[in-house]
CSV table of N, CA and C in Angstrom, one decimal:
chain,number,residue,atom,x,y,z
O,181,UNK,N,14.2,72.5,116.1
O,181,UNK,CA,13.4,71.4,115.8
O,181,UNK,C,12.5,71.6,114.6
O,182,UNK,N,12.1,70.3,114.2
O,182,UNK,CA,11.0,70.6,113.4
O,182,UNK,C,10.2,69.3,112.9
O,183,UNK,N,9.9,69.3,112.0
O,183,UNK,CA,9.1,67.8,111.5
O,183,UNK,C,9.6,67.6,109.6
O,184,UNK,N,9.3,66.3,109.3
O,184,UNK,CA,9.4,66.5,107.9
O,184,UNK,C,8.3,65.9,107.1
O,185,UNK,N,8.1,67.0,106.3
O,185,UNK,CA,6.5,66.6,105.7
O,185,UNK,C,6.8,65.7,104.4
O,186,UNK,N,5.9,64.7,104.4
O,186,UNK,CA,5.8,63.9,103.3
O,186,UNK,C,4.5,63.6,102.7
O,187,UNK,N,4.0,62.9,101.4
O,187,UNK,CA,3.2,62.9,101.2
O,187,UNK,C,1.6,62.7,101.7
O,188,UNK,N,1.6,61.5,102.5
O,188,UNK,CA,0.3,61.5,103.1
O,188,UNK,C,1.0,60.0,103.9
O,189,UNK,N,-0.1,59.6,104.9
O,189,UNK,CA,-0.3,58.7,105.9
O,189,UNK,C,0.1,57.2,105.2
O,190,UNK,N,0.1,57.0,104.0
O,190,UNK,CA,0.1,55.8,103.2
O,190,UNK,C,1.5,56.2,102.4
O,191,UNK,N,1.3,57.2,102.0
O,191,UNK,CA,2.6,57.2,100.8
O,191,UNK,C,3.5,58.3,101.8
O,192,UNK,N,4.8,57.6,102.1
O,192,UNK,CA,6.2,58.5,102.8
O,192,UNK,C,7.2,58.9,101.5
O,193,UNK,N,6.4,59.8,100.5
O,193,UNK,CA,7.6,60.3,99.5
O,193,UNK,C,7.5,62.0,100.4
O,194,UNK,N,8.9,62.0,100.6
O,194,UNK,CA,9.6,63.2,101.0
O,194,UNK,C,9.6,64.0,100.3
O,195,UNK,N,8.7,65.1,101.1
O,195,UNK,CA,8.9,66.5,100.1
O,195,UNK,C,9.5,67.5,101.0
O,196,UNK,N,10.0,67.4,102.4
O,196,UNK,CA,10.9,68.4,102.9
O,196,UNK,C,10.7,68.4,104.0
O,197,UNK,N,10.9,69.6,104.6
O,197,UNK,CA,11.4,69.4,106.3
O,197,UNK,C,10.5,70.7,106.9
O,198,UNK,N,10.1,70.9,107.5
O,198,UNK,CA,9.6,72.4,108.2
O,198,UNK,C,10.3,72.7,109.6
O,199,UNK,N,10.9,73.6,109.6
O,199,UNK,CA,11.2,74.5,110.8
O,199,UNK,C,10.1,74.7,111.8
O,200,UNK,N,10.3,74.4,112.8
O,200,UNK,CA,9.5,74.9,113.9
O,200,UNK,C,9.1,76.1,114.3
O,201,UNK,N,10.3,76.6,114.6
O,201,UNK,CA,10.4,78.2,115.1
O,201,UNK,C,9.7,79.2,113.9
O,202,UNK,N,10.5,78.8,112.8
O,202,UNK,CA,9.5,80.2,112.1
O,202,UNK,C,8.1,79.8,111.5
O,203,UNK,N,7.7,78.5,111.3
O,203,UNK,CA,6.4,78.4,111.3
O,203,UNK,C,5.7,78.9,112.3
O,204,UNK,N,6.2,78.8,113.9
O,204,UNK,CA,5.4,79.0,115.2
O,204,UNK,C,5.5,80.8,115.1
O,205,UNK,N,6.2,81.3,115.2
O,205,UNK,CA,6.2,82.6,114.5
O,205,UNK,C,5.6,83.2,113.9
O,206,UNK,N,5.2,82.7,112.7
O,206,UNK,CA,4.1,83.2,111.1
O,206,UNK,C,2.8,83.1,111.9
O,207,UNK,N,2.7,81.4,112.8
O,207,UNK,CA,1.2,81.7,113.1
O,207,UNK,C,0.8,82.1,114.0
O,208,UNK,N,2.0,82.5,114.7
O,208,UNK,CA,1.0,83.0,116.4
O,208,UNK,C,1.0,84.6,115.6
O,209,UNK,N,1.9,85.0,114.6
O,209,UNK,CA,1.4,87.0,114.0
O,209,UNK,C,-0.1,86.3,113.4
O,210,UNK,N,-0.6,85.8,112.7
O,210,UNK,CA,-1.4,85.7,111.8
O,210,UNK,C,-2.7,85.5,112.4
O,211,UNK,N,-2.5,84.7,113.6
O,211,UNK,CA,-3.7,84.6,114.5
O,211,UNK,C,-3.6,85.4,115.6
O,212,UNK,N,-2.9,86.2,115.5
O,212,UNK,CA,-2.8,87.9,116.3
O,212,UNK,C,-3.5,88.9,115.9
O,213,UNK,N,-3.4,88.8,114.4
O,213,UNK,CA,-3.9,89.7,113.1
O,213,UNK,C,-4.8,89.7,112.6
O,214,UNK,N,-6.0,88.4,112.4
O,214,UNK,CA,-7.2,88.3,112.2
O,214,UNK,C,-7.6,87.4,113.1
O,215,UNK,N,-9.3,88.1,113.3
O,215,UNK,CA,-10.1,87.5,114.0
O,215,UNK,C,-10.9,86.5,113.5
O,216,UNK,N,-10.1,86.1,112.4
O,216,UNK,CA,-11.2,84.9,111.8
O,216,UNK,C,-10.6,83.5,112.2
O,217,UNK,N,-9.3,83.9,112.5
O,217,UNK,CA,-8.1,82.8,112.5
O,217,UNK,C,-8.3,82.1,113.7
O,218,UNK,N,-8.3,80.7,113.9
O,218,UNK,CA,-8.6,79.9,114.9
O,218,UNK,C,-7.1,78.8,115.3
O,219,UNK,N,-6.9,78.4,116.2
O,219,UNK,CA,-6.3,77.4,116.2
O,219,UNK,C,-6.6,76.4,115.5
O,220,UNK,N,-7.5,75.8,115.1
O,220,UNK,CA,-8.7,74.9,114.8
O,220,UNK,C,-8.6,74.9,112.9
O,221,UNK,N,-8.3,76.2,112.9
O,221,UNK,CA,-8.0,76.7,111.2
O,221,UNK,C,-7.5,75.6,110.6
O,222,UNK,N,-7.7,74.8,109.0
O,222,UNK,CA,-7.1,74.2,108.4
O,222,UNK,C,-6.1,75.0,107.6
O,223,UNK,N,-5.6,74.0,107.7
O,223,UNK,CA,-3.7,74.5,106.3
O,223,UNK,C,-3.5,73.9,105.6
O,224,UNK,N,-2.9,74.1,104.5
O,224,UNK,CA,-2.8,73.3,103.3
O,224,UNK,C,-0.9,73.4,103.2
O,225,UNK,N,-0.6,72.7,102.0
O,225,UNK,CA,0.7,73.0,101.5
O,225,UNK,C,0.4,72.7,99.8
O,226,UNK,N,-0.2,73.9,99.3
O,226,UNK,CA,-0.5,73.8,98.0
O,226,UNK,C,0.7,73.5,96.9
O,227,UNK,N,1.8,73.7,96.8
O,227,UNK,CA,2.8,73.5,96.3
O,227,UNK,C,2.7,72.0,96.1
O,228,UNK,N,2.6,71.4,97.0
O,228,UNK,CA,3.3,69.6,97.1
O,228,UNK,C,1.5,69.0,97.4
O,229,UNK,N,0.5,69.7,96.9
O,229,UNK,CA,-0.7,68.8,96.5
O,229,UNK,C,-1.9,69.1,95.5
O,230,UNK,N,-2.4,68.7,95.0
O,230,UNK,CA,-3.1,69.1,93.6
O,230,UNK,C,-4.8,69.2,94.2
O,231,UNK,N,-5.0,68.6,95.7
O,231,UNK,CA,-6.7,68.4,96.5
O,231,UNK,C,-6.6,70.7,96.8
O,232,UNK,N,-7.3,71.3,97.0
O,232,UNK,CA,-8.0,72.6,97.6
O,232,UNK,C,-8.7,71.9,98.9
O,233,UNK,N,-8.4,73.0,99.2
O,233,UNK,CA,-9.2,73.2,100.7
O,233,UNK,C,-9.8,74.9,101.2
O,234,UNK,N,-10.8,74.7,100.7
O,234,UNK,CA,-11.4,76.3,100.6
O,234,UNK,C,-11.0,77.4,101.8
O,235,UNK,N,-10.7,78.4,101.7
O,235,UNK,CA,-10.1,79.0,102.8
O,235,UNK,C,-9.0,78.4,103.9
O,236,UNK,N,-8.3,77.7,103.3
O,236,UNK,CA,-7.2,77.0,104.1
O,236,UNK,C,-5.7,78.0,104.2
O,237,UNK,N,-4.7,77.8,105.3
O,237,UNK,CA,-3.7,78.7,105.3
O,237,UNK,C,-2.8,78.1,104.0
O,238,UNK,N,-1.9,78.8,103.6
O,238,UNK,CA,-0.9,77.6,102.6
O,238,UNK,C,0.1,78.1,103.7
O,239,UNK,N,1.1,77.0,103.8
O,239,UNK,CA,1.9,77.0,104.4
O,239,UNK,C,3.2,76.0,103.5
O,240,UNK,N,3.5,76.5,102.1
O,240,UNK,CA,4.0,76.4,101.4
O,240,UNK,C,5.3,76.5,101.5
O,241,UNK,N,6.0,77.7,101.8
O,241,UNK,CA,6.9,78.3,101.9
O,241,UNK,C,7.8,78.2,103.0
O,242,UNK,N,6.9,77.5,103.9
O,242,UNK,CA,8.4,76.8,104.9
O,242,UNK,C,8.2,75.7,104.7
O,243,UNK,N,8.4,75.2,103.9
O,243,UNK,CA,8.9,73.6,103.6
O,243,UNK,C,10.5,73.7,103.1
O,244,UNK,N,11.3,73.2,103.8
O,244,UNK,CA,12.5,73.3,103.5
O,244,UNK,C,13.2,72.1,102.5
O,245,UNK,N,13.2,72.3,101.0
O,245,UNK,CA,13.6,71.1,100.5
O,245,UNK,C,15.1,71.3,100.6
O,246,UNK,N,15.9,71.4,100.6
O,246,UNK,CA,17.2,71.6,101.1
O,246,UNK,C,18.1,70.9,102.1
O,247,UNK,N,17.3,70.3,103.1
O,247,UNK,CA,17.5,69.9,104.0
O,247,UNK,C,18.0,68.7,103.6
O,248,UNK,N,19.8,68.0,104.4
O,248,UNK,CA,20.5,67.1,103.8
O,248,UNK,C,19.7,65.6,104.1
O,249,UNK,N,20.1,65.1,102.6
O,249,UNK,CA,19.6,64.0,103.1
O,249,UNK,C,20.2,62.6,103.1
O,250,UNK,N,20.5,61.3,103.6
O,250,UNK,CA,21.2,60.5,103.4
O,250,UNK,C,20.7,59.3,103.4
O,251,UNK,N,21.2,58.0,102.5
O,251,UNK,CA,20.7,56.6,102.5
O,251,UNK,C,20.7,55.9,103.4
O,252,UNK,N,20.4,54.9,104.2
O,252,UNK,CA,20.2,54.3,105.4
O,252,UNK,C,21.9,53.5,105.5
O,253,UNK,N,23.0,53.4,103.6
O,253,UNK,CA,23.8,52.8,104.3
O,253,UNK,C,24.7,53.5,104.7
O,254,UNK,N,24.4,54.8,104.5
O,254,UNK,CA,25.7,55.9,104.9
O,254,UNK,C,26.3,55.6,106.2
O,255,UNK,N,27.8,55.5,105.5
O,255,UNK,CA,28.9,54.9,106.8
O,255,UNK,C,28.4,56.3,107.7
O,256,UNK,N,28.8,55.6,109.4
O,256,UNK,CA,29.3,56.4,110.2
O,256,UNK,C,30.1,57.5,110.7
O,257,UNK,N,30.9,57.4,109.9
O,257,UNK,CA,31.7,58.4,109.7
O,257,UNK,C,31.5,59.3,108.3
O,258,UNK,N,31.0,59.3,107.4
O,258,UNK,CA,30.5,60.3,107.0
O,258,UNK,C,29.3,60.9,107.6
O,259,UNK,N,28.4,60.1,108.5
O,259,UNK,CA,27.5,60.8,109.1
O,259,UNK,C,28.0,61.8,109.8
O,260,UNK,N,28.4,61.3,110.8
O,260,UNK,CA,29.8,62.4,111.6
O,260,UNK,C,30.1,64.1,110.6
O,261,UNK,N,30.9,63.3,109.8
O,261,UNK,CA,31.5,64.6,109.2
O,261,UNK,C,30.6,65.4,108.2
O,262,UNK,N,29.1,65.0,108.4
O,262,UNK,CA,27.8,65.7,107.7
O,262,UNK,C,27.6,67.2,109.0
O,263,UNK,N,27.4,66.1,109.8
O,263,UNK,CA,27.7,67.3,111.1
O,263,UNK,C,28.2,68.0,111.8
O,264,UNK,N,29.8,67.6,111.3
O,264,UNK,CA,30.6,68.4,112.0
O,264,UNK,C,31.0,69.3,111.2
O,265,UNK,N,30.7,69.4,110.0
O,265,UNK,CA,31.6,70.1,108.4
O,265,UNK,C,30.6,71.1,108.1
O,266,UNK,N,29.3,70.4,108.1
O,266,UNK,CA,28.2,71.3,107.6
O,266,UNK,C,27.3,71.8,108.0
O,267,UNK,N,27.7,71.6,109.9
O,267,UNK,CA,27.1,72.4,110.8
O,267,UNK,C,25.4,72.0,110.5
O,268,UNK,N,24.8,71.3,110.2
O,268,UNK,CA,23.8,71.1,110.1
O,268,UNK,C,22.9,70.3,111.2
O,269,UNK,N,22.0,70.2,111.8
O,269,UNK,CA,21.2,69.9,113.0
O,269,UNK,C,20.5,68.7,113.3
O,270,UNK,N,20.2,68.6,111.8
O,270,UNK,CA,19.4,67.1,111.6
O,270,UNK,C,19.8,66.7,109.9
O,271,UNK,N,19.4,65.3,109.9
O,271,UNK,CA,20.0,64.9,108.6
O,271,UNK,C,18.5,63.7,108.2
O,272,UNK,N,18.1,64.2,107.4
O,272,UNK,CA,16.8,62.7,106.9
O,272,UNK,C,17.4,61.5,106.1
O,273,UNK,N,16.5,60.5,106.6
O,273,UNK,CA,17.3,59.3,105.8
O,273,UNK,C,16.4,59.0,105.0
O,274,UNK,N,17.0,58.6,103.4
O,274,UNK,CA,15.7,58.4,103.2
O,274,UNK,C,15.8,57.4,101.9
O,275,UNK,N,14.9,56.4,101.5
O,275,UNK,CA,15.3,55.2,100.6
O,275,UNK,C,14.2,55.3,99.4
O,276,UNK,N,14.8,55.8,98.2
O,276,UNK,CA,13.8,55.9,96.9
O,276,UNK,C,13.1,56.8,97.0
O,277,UNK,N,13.2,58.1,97.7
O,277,UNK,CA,12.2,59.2,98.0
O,277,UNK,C,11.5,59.2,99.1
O,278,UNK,N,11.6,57.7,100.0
O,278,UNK,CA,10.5,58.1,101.2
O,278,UNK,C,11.3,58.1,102.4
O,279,UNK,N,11.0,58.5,103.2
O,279,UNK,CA,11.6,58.9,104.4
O,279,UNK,C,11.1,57.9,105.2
O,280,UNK,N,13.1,57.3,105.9
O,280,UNK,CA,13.3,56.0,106.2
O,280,UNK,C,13.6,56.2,107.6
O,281,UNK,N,13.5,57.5,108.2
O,281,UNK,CA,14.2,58.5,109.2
O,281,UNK,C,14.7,59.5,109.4
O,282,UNK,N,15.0,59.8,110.6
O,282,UNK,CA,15.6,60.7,111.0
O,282,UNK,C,16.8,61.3,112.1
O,283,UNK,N,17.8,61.5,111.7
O,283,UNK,CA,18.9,61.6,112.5
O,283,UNK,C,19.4,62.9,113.1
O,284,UNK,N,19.2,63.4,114.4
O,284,UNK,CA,19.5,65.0,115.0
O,284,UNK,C,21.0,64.6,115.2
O,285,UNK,N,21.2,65.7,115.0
O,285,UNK,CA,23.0,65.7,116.4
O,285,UNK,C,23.1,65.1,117.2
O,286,UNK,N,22.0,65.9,118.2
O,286,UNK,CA,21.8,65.7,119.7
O,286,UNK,C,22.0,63.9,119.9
O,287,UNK,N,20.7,63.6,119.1
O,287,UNK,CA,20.6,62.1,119.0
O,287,UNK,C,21.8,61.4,119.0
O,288,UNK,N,22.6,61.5,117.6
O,288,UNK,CA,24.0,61.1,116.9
O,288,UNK,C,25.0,61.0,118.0
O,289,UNK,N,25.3,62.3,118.6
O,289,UNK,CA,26.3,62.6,119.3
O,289,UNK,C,26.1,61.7,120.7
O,290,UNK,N,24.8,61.7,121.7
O,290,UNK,CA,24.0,61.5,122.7
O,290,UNK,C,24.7,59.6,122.2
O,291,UNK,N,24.5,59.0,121.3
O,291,UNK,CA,23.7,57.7,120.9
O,291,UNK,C,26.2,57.1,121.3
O,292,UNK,N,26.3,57.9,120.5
O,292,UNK,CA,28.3,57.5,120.2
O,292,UNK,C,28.6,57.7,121.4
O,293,UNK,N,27.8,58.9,122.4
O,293,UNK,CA,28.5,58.7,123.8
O,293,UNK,C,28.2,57.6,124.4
O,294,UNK,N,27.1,57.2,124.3
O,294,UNK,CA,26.2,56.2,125.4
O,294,UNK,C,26.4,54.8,125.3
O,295,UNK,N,27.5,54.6,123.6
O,295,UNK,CA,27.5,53.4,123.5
O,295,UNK,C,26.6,52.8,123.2
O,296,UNK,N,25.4,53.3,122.7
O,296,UNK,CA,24.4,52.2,122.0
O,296,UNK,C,24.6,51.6,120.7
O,297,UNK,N,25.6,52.2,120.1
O,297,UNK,CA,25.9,51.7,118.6
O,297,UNK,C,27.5,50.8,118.8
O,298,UNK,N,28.1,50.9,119.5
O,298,UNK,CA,29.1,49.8,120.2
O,298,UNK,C,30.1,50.8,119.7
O,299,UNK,N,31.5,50.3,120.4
O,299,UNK,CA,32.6,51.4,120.6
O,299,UNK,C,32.9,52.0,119.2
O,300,UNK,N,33.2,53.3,119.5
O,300,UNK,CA,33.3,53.7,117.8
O,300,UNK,C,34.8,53.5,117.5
O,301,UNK,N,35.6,53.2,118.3
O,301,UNK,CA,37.5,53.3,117.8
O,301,UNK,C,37.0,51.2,117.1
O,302,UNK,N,36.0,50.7,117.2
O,302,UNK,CA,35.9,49.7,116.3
O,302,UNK,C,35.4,50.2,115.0
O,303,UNK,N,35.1,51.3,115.0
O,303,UNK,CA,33.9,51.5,113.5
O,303,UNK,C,35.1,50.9,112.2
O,304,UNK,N,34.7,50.1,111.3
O,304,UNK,CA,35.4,49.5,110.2
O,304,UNK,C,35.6,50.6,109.5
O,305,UNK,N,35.4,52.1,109.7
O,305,UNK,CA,35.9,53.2,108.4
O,305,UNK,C,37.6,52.9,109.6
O,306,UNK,N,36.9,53.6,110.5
O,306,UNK,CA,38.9,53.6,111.2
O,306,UNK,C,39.5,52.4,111.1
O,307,UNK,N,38.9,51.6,111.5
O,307,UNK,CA,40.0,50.2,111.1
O,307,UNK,C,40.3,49.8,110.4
O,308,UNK,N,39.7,50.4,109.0
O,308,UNK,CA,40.5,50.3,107.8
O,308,UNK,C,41.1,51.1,107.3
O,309,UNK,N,41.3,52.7,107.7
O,309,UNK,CA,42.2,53.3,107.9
O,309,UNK,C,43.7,53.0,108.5
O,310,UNK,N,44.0,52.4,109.6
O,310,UNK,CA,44.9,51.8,110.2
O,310,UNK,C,45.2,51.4,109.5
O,311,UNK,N,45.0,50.0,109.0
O,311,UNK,CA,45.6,49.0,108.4
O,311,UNK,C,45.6,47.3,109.5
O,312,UNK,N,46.2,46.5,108.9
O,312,UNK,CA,46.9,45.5,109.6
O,312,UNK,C,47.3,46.3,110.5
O,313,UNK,N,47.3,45.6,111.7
O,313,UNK,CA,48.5,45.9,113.1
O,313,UNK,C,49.2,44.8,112.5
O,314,UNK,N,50.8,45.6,112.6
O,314,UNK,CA,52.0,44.8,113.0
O,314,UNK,C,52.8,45.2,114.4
O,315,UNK,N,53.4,44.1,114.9
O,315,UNK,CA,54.1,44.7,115.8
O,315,UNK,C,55.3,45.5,115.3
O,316,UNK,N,55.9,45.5,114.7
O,316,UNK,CA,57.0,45.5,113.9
O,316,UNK,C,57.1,47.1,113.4
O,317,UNK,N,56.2,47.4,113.6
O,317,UNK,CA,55.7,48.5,113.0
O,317,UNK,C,54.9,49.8,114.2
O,318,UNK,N,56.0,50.9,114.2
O,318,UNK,CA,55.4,51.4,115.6
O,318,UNK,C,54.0,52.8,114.5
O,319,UNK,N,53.7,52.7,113.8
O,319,UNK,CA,53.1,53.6,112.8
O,319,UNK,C,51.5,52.4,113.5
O,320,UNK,N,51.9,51.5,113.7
O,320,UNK,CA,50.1,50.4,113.6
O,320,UNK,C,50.1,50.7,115.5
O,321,UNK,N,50.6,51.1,116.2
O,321,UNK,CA,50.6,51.6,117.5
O,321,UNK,C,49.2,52.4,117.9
O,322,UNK,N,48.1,52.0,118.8
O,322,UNK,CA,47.0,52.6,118.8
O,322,UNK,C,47.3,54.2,119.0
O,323,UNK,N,48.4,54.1,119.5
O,323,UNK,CA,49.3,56.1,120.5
O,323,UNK,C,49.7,56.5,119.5
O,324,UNK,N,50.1,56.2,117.9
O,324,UNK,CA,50.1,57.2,117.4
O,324,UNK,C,50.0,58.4,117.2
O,325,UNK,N,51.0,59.2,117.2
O,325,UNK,CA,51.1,60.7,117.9
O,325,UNK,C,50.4,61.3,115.6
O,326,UNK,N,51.0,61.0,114.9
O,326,UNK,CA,50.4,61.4,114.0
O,326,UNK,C,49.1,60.9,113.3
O,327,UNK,N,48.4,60.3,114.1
O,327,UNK,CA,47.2,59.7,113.8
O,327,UNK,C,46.2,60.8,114.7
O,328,UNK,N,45.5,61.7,113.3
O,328,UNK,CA,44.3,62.3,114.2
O,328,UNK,C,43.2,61.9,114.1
O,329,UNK,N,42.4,62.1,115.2
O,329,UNK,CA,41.0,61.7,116.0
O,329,UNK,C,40.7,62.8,116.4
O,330,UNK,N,39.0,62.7,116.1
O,330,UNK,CA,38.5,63.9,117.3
O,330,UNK,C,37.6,63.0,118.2
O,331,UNK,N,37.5,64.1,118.8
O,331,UNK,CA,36.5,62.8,120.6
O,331,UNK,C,36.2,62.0,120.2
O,332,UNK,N,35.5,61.3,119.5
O,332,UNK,CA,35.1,60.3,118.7
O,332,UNK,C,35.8,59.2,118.8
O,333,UNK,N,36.6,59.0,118.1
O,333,UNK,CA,37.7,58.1,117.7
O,333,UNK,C,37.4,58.1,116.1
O,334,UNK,N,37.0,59.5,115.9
O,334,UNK,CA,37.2,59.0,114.1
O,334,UNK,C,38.0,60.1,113.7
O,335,UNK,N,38.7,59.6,112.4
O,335,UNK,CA,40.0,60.6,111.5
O,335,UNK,C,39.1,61.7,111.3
O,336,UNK,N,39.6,62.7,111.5
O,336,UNK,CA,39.4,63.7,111.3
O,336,UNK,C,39.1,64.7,110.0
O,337,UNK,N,38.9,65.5,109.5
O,337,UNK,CA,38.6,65.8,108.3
O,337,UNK,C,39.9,65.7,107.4
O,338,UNK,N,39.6,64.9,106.0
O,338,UNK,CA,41.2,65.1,105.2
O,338,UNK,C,41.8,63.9,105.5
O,339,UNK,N,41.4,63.1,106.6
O,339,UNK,CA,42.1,62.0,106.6
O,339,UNK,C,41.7,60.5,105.5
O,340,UNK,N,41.4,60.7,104.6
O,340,UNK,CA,41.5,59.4,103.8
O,340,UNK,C,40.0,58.6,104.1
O,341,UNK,N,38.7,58.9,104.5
O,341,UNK,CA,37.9,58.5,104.7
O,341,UNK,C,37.5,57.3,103.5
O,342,UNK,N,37.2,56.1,103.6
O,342,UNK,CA,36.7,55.1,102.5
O,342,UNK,C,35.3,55.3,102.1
O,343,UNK,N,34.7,55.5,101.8
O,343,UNK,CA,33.2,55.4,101.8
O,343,UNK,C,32.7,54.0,100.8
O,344,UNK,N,33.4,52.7,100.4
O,344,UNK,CA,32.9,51.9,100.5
O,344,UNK,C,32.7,50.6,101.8
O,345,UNK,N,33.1,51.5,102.5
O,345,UNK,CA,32.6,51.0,104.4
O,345,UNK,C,31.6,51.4,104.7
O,346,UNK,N,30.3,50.3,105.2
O,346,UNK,CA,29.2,51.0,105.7
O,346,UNK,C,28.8,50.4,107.3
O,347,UNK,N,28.7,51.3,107.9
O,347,UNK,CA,28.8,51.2,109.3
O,347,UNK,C,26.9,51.3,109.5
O,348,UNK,N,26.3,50.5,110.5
O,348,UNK,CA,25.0,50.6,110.7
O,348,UNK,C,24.3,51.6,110.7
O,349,UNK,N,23.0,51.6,110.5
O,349,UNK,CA,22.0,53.0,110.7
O,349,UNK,C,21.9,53.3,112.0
O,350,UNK,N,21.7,54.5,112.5
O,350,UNK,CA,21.2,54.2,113.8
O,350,UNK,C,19.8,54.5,114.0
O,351,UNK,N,19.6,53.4,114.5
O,351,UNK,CA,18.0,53.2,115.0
O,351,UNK,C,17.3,54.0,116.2
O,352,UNK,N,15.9,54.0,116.2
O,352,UNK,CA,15.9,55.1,117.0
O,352,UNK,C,15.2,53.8,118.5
């Protein structure tokens, strides 16, 4: 888990993501280590602000800018294959630099099972994959034995993905 820090309460320009675990880490050694150190302690992130805060922790260096990020119209199925390819845990969304959201796996995966975002063998990347159904044609047959899917119902990696199809954001 973690949070993503941005610039202040009024302005959501995205400057990155923090880790939970190893910030929780740094501070429970640090307030192990000196007895000056409070819970109560102020911290700063000097890097990403130009204000001081006299005796403050900097907590600079776990700010993860790295962390992938995507537009609110990013199809469904590239979201998918953000997380299935790049093994990655959470994905920020974000529009002109400010952060428009955020999307975990758990959530993603949790959200396609549960049907909140409506059946995914409808998502318009696959069904324009397919093509027209003909009858005429046993290749437009939902049982296509050479048509791959993973649990989902979406093509699998390599399969011809459109990415001028945009499939909803998912809301939280």
């Amino acid at each position: 888990g973690g949070f993503p820090l941005i610039s202040s309460g009024e302005d959501h320009t995205l400057l990155g993501y923090i880790h939970t675990e190893p910030l929780r880490r740094h501070l429970e050694k640090t307030l192990g280590q000196s007895a000056l150190m409070r819970e109560d302690f102020p911290v700063i992130f000097k890097k990403y602000t130009t204000s001081r805060v006299q005796g403050a922790l900097d907590l600079s260096k776990f700010v993860d800018e790295t962390v992938v990020r995507i537009v609110p119209e990013t199809p469904l199925a590239q979201v998918h294959n953000i997380f299935r390819q790049l093994g990655v845990k959470i994905v920020l969304v974000a529009r002109f630099g400010h952060l428009a959201g955020i999307i975990t796996k758990k959530a993603f995966v949790d959200h396609l099972q549960e049907g909140h975002i409506g059946h995914v063998a409808k998502d318009p990347v696959v069904h324009a994959l397919e093509g027209p159904a003909s009858d005429a044609s046993p290749d437009a047959s939902p049982e296509r034995k050479d048509h791959k899917e993973d649990r989902f119902g979406l093509p699998k990696s390599g399969a011809g993905l459109r990415s001028d199809l945009a499939a909803p954001l998912l809301e939280p």
